[in-house]
Amino acid sequence: VGVEHFFFFDNSRSRDESLQLYSLLLPMIEEGLVTYYWWPFPNRTNKPWIRHQCAAYASSSYWHRSIVDWMLVSDADEF
């Protein structure tokens, strides 16, 4: 049992912050191990961020439903 692919949803505030993670992941993206999405949430002072986060989870599940058997969703800053 192992992981075959990673889907990253990056909610960095700016494109510059996002490019830092993208650059780090680029070798794995090129190998086909990682799919990267920039999923910015501009207003973090508001509580609707939970809707934005849930939308990322739902979108990933929907977009990849035909190519995955199992999907683990984890929030990197909470684990």
mmCIF file of N, CA and C in Angstrom:
data_model
loop_
_atom_site.group_PDB
_atom_site.id
_atom_site.type_symbol
_atom_site.label_atom_id
_atom_site.label_comp_id
_atom_site.label_asym_id
_atom_site.label_seq_id
_atom_site.Cartn_x
_atom_site.Cartn_y
_atom_site.Cartn_z
ATOM 1 N N VAL A 1 0.852 -1.165 0.000
ATOM 2 C CA VAL A 1 0.000 0.000 0.000
ATOM 3 C C VAL A 1 0.901 1.233 0.000
ATOM 4 N N GLY A 2 0.617 2.160 -0.892
ATOM 5 C CA GLY A 2 1.408 3.387 -0.955
ATOM 6 C C GLY A 2 0.643 4.486 -1.656
ATOM 7 N N VAL A 3 1.287 5.585 -1.782
ATOM 8 C CA VAL A 3 0.689 6.740 -2.445
ATOM 9 C C VAL A 3 1.223 6.803 -3.867
ATOM 10 N N GLU A 4 0.321 6.965 -4.806
ATOM 11 C CA GLU A 4 0.721 7.042 -6.201
ATOM 12 C C GLU A 4 0.752 8.462 -6.736
ATOM 13 N N HIS A 5 -0.033 9.346 -6.137
ATOM 14 C CA HIS A 5 -0.134 10.710 -6.669
ATOM 15 C C HIS A 5 -0.594 11.657 -5.564
ATOM 16 N N PHE A 6 -0.140 12.903 -5.662
ATOM 17 C CA PHE A 6 -0.537 13.941 -4.720
ATOM 18 C C PHE A 6 -1.218 15.080 -5.486
ATOM 19 N N PHE A 7 -2.293 15.606 -4.920
ATOM 20 C CA PHE A 7 -2.972 16.789 -5.443
ATOM 21 C C PHE A 7 -2.782 17.892 -4.414
ATOM 22 N N PHE A 8 -2.125 18.958 -4.796
ATOM 23 C CA PHE A 8 -1.882 20.087 -3.895
ATOM 24 C C PHE A 8 -2.795 21.246 -4.261
ATOM 25 N N PHE A 9 -3.562 21.713 -3.291
ATOM 26 C CA PHE A 9 -4.356 22.927 -3.441
ATOM 27 C C PHE A 9 -3.694 23.980 -2.569
ATOM 28 N N ASP A 10 -3.085 24.955 -3.201
ATOM 29 C CA ASP A 10 -2.296 25.973 -2.516
ATOM 30 C C ASP A 10 -3.136 27.241 -2.347
ATOM 31 N N ASN A 11 -3.422 27.603 -1.102
ATOM 32 C CA ASN A 11 -4.222 28.802 -0.871
ATOM 33 C C ASN A 11 -3.363 29.980 -0.414
ATOM 34 N N SER A 12 -2.158 30.065 -0.959
ATOM 35 C CA SER A 12 -1.278 31.194 -0.665
ATOM 36 C C SER A 12 -1.968 32.505 -1.031
ATOM 37 N N ARG A 13 -1.637 33.543 -0.278
ATOM 38 C CA ARG A 13 -2.280 34.842 -0.492
ATOM 39 C C ARG A 13 -1.848 35.508 -1.787
ATOM 40 N N SER A 14 -0.626 35.306 -2.183
ATOM 41 C CA SER A 14 -0.133 35.988 -3.383
ATOM 42 C C SER A 14 0.470 34.979 -4.348
ATOM 43 N N ARG A 15 0.592 35.397 -5.576
ATOM 44 C CA ARG A 15 1.202 34.533 -6.589
ATOM 45 C C ARG A 15 2.672 34.295 -6.257
ATOM 46 N N ASP A 16 3.334 35.293 -5.647
ATOM 47 C CA ASP A 16 4.741 35.115 -5.267
ATOM 48 C C ASP A 16 4.896 34.009 -4.231
ATOM 49 N N GLU A 17 4.028 34.005 -3.213
ATOM 50 C CA GLU A 17 4.069 32.927 -2.215
ATOM 51 C C GLU A 17 3.783 31.590 -2.871
ATOM 52 N N SER A 18 2.839 31.585 -3.768
ATOM 53 C CA SER A 18 2.467 30.362 -4.464
ATOM 54 C C SER A 18 3.622 29.817 -5.288
ATOM 55 N N LEU A 19 4.372 30.706 -5.930
ATOM 56 C CA LEU A 19 5.491 30.270 -6.764
ATOM 57 C C LEU A 19 6.583 29.582 -5.957
ATOM 58 N N GLN A 20 6.709 29.927 -4.683
ATOM 59 C CA GLN A 20 7.698 29.252 -3.832
ATOM 60 C C GLN A 20 7.360 27.771 -3.694
ATOM 61 N N LEU A 21 6.106 27.472 -3.395
ATOM 62 C CA LEU A 21 5.701 26.068 -3.277
ATOM 63 C C LEU A 21 5.758 25.378 -4.633
ATOM 64 N N TYR A 22 5.276 26.053 -5.660
ATOM 65 C CA TYR A 22 5.287 25.473 -7.002
ATOM 66 C C TYR A 22 6.710 25.104 -7.419
ATOM 67 N N SER A 23 7.653 25.993 -7.163
ATOM 68 C CA SER A 23 9.052 25.719 -7.521
ATOM 69 C C SER A 23 9.583 24.491 -6.786
ATOM 70 N N LEU A 24 9.202 24.358 -5.538
ATOM 71 C CA LEU A 24 9.621 23.202 -4.747
ATOM 72 C C LEU A 24 9.024 21.901 -5.305
ATOM 73 N N LEU A 25 7.791 21.972 -5.756
ATOM 74 C CA LEU A 25 7.095 20.783 -6.258
ATOM 75 C C LEU A 25 7.389 20.472 -7.725
ATOM 76 N N LEU A 26 7.951 21.415 -8.448
ATOM 77 C CA LEU A 26 8.116 21.280 -9.894
ATOM 78 C C LEU A 26 8.774 19.975 -10.346
ATOM 79 N N PRO A 27 9.855 19.518 -9.720
ATOM 80 C CA PRO A 27 10.425 18.240 -10.175
ATOM 81 C C PRO A 27 9.425 17.077 -10.062
ATOM 82 N N MET A 28 8.604 17.088 -9.023
ATOM 83 C CA MET A 28 7.613 16.020 -8.846
ATOM 84 C C MET A 28 6.433 16.192 -9.799
ATOM 85 N N ILE A 29 6.112 17.449 -10.143
ATOM 86 C CA ILE A 29 5.077 17.714 -11.140
ATOM 87 C C ILE A 29 5.533 17.171 -12.492
ATOM 88 N N GLU A 30 6.780 17.447 -12.834
ATOM 89 C CA GLU A 30 7.327 16.982 -14.113
ATOM 90 C C GLU A 30 7.405 15.467 -14.191
ATOM 91 N N GLU A 31 7.589 14.799 -13.049
ATOM 92 C CA GLU A 31 7.614 13.331 -13.020
ATOM 93 C C GLU A 31 6.221 12.725 -13.048
ATOM 94 N N GLY A 32 5.199 13.564 -12.898
ATOM 95 C CA GLY A 32 3.823 13.070 -12.896
ATOM 96 C C GLY A 32 3.345 12.589 -11.544
ATOM 97 N N LEU A 33 4.073 12.906 -10.486
ATOM 98 C CA LEU A 33 3.694 12.476 -9.145
ATOM 99 C C LEU A 33 2.770 13.463 -8.437
ATOM 100 N N VAL A 34 2.753 14.713 -8.916
ATOM 101 C CA VAL A 34 2.019 15.778 -8.247
ATOM 102 C C VAL A 34 1.192 16.566 -9.258
ATOM 103 N N THR A 35 -0.022 16.897 -8.866
ATOM 104 C CA THR A 35 -0.844 17.866 -9.588
ATOM 105 C C THR A 35 -1.016 19.053 -8.657
ATOM 106 N N TYR A 36 -0.778 20.251 -9.186
ATOM 107 C CA TYR A 36 -0.771 21.463 -8.361
ATOM 108 C C TYR A 36 -1.872 22.408 -8.813
ATOM 109 N N TYR A 37 -2.619 22.932 -7.837
ATOM 110 C CA TYR A 37 -3.652 23.935 -8.102
ATOM 111 C C TYR A 37 -3.401 25.139 -7.203
ATOM 112 N N TRP A 38 -3.392 26.312 -7.788
ATOM 113 C CA TRP A 38 -3.371 27.524 -6.973
ATOM 114 C C TRP A 38 -4.822 27.856 -6.673
ATOM 115 N N TRP A 39 -5.177 27.898 -5.393
ATOM 116 C CA TRP A 39 -6.555 28.040 -4.937
ATOM 117 C C TRP A 39 -6.600 29.187 -3.924
ATOM 118 N N PRO A 40 -6.350 30.423 -4.367
ATOM 119 C CA PRO A 40 -6.218 31.537 -3.420
ATOM 120 C C PRO A 40 -7.529 31.918 -2.749
ATOM 121 N N PHE A 41 -7.402 32.335 -1.531
ATOM 122 C CA PHE A 41 -8.541 32.888 -0.784
ATOM 123 C C PHE A 41 -8.136 34.276 -0.334
ATOM 124 N N PRO A 42 -8.645 35.312 -0.975
ATOM 125 C CA PRO A 42 -8.134 36.657 -0.756
ATOM 126 C C PRO A 42 -8.449 37.281 0.597
ATOM 127 N N ASN A 43 -9.563 36.963 1.206
ATOM 128 C CA ASN A 43 -9.958 37.645 2.431
ATOM 129 C C ASN A 43 -9.953 36.678 3.607
ATOM 130 N N ARG A 44 -8.830 36.566 4.296
ATOM 131 C CA ARG A 44 -8.698 35.610 5.389
ATOM 132 C C ARG A 44 -9.217 36.133 6.723
ATOM 133 N N THR A 45 -9.694 37.350 6.763
ATOM 134 C CA THR A 45 -10.222 37.886 8.020
ATOM 135 C C THR A 45 -11.684 37.524 8.192
ATOM 136 N N ASN A 46 -12.270 36.965 7.192
ATOM 137 C CA ASN A 46 -13.678 36.614 7.202
ATOM 138 C C ASN A 46 -13.860 35.120 7.465
ATOM 139 N N LYS A 47 -14.916 34.739 8.134
ATOM 140 C CA LYS A 47 -15.166 33.328 8.436
ATOM 141 C C LYS A 47 -15.533 32.461 7.236
ATOM 142 N N PRO A 48 -15.984 33.015 6.119
ATOM 143 C CA PRO A 48 -16.316 32.124 4.999
ATOM 144 C C PRO A 48 -15.148 31.318 4.446
ATOM 145 N N TRP A 49 -13.957 31.437 5.056
ATOM 146 C CA TRP A 49 -12.825 30.625 4.589
ATOM 147 C C TRP A 49 -13.157 29.143 4.641
ATOM 148 N N ILE A 50 -14.026 28.743 5.581
ATOM 149 C CA ILE A 50 -14.372 27.318 5.678
ATOM 150 C C ILE A 50 -15.102 26.862 4.423
ATOM 151 N N ARG A 51 -15.915 27.721 3.846
ATOM 152 C CA ARG A 51 -16.589 27.377 2.585
ATOM 153 C C ARG A 51 -15.575 27.221 1.464
ATOM 154 N N HIS A 52 -14.580 28.090 1.469
ATOM 155 C CA HIS A 52 -13.530 28.038 0.446
ATOM 156 C C HIS A 52 -12.737 26.738 0.570
ATOM 157 N N GLN A 53 -12.412 26.373 1.794
ATOM 158 C CA GLN A 53 -11.661 25.139 2.030
ATOM 159 C C GLN A 53 -12.504 23.924 1.630
ATOM 160 N N CYS A 54 -13.753 23.917 2.003
ATOM 161 C CA CYS A 54 -14.636 22.800 1.630
ATOM 162 C C CYS A 54 -14.829 22.727 0.121
ATOM 163 N N ALA A 55 -14.845 23.883 -0.536
ATOM 164 C CA ALA A 55 -14.954 23.893 -1.999
ATOM 165 C C ALA A 55 -13.737 23.240 -2.643
ATOM 166 N N ALA A 56 -12.568 23.454 -2.065
ATOM 167 C CA ALA A 56 -11.362 22.795 -2.583
ATOM 168 C C ALA A 56 -11.476 21.280 -2.420
ATOM 169 N N TYR A 57 -11.931 20.835 -1.250
ATOM 170 C CA TYR A 57 -12.107 19.391 -1.018
ATOM 171 C C TYR A 57 -13.109 18.802 -2.009
ATOM 172 N N ALA A 58 -14.232 19.478 -2.155
ATOM 173 C CA ALA A 58 -15.287 18.975 -3.043
ATOM 174 C C ALA A 58 -14.824 18.968 -4.498
ATOM 175 N N SER A 59 -14.134 20.024 -4.906
ATOM 176 C CA SER A 59 -13.648 20.093 -6.289
ATOM 177 C C SER A 59 -12.659 18.979 -6.578
ATOM 178 N N SER A 60 -11.741 18.762 -5.661
ATOM 179 C CA SER A 60 -10.766 17.696 -5.867
ATOM 180 C C SER A 60 -11.454 16.332 -5.968
ATOM 181 N N SER A 61 -12.383 16.085 -5.079
ATOM 182 C CA SER A 61 -13.118 14.808 -5.118
ATOM 183 C C SER A 61 -13.864 14.638 -6.435
ATOM 184 N N TYR A 62 -14.497 15.703 -6.881
ATOM 185 C CA TYR A 62 -15.270 15.644 -8.119
ATOM 186 C C TYR A 62 -14.369 15.481 -9.342
ATOM 187 N N TRP A 63 -13.338 16.319 -9.448
ATOM 188 C CA TRP A 63 -12.460 16.292 -10.623
ATOM 189 C C TRP A 63 -11.714 14.980 -10.770
ATOM 190 N N HIS A 64 -11.381 14.332 -9.657
ATOM 191 C CA HIS A 64 -10.519 13.149 -9.720
ATOM 192 C C HIS A 64 -11.251 11.842 -9.413
ATOM 193 N N ARG A 65 -12.562 11.905 -9.339
ATOM 194 C CA ARG A 65 -13.343 10.734 -8.926
ATOM 195 C C ARG A 65 -13.161 9.521 -9.837
ATOM 196 N N SER A 66 -12.853 9.755 -11.105
ATOM 197 C CA SER A 66 -12.728 8.616 -12.022
ATOM 198 C C SER A 66 -11.316 8.031 -12.056
ATOM 199 N N ILE A 67 -10.362 8.673 -11.352
ATOM 200 C CA ILE A 67 -8.988 8.175 -11.427
ATOM 201 C C ILE A 67 -8.422 7.743 -10.078
ATOM 202 N N VAL A 68 -9.207 7.870 -9.016
ATOM 203 C CA VAL A 68 -8.725 7.451 -7.700
ATOM 204 C C VAL A 68 -9.700 6.468 -7.071
ATOM 205 N N ASP A 69 -9.157 5.556 -6.297
ATOM 206 C CA ASP A 69 -9.987 4.666 -5.490
ATOM 207 C C ASP A 69 -10.163 5.227 -4.084
ATOM 208 N N TRP A 70 -9.108 5.831 -3.582
ATOM 209 C CA TRP A 70 -9.097 6.416 -2.234
ATOM 210 C C TRP A 70 -8.459 7.790 -2.298
ATOM 211 N N MET A 71 -8.942 8.679 -1.443
ATOM 212 C CA MET A 71 -8.358 10.011 -1.382
ATOM 213 C C MET A 71 -8.283 10.429 0.084
ATOM 214 N N LEU A 72 -7.102 10.853 0.511
ATOM 215 C CA LEU A 72 -6.905 11.388 1.847
ATOM 216 C C LEU A 72 -6.846 12.906 1.739
ATOM 217 N N VAL A 73 -7.650 13.571 2.535
ATOM 218 C CA VAL A 73 -7.646 15.025 2.558
ATOM 219 C C VAL A 73 -7.024 15.451 3.883
ATOM 220 N N SER A 74 -5.976 16.265 3.782
ATOM 221 C CA SER A 74 -5.351 16.763 5.010
ATOM 222 C C SER A 74 -4.967 18.214 4.816
ATOM 223 N N ASP A 75 -5.043 18.943 5.894
ATOM 224 C CA ASP A 75 -4.717 20.364 5.894
ATOM 225 C C ASP A 75 -3.329 20.483 6.516
ATOM 226 N N ALA A 76 -2.355 20.856 5.707
ATOM 227 C CA ALA A 76 -0.945 20.799 6.126
ATOM 228 C C ALA A 76 -0.633 21.621 7.360
ATOM 229 N N ASP A 77 -1.324 22.714 7.577
ATOM 230 C CA ASP A 77 -0.993 23.535 8.732
ATOM 231 C C ASP A 77 -1.701 23.090 10.015
ATOM 232 N N GLU A 78 -2.432 22.000 9.942
ATOM 233 C CA GLU A 78 -3.129 21.485 11.119
ATOM 234 C C GLU A 78 -2.625 20.117 11.553
ATOM 235 N N PHE A 79 -1.656 19.576 10.821
ATOM 236 C CA PHE A 79 -1.151 18.239 11.154
ATOM 237 C C PHE A 79 0.346 18.277 11.347
#
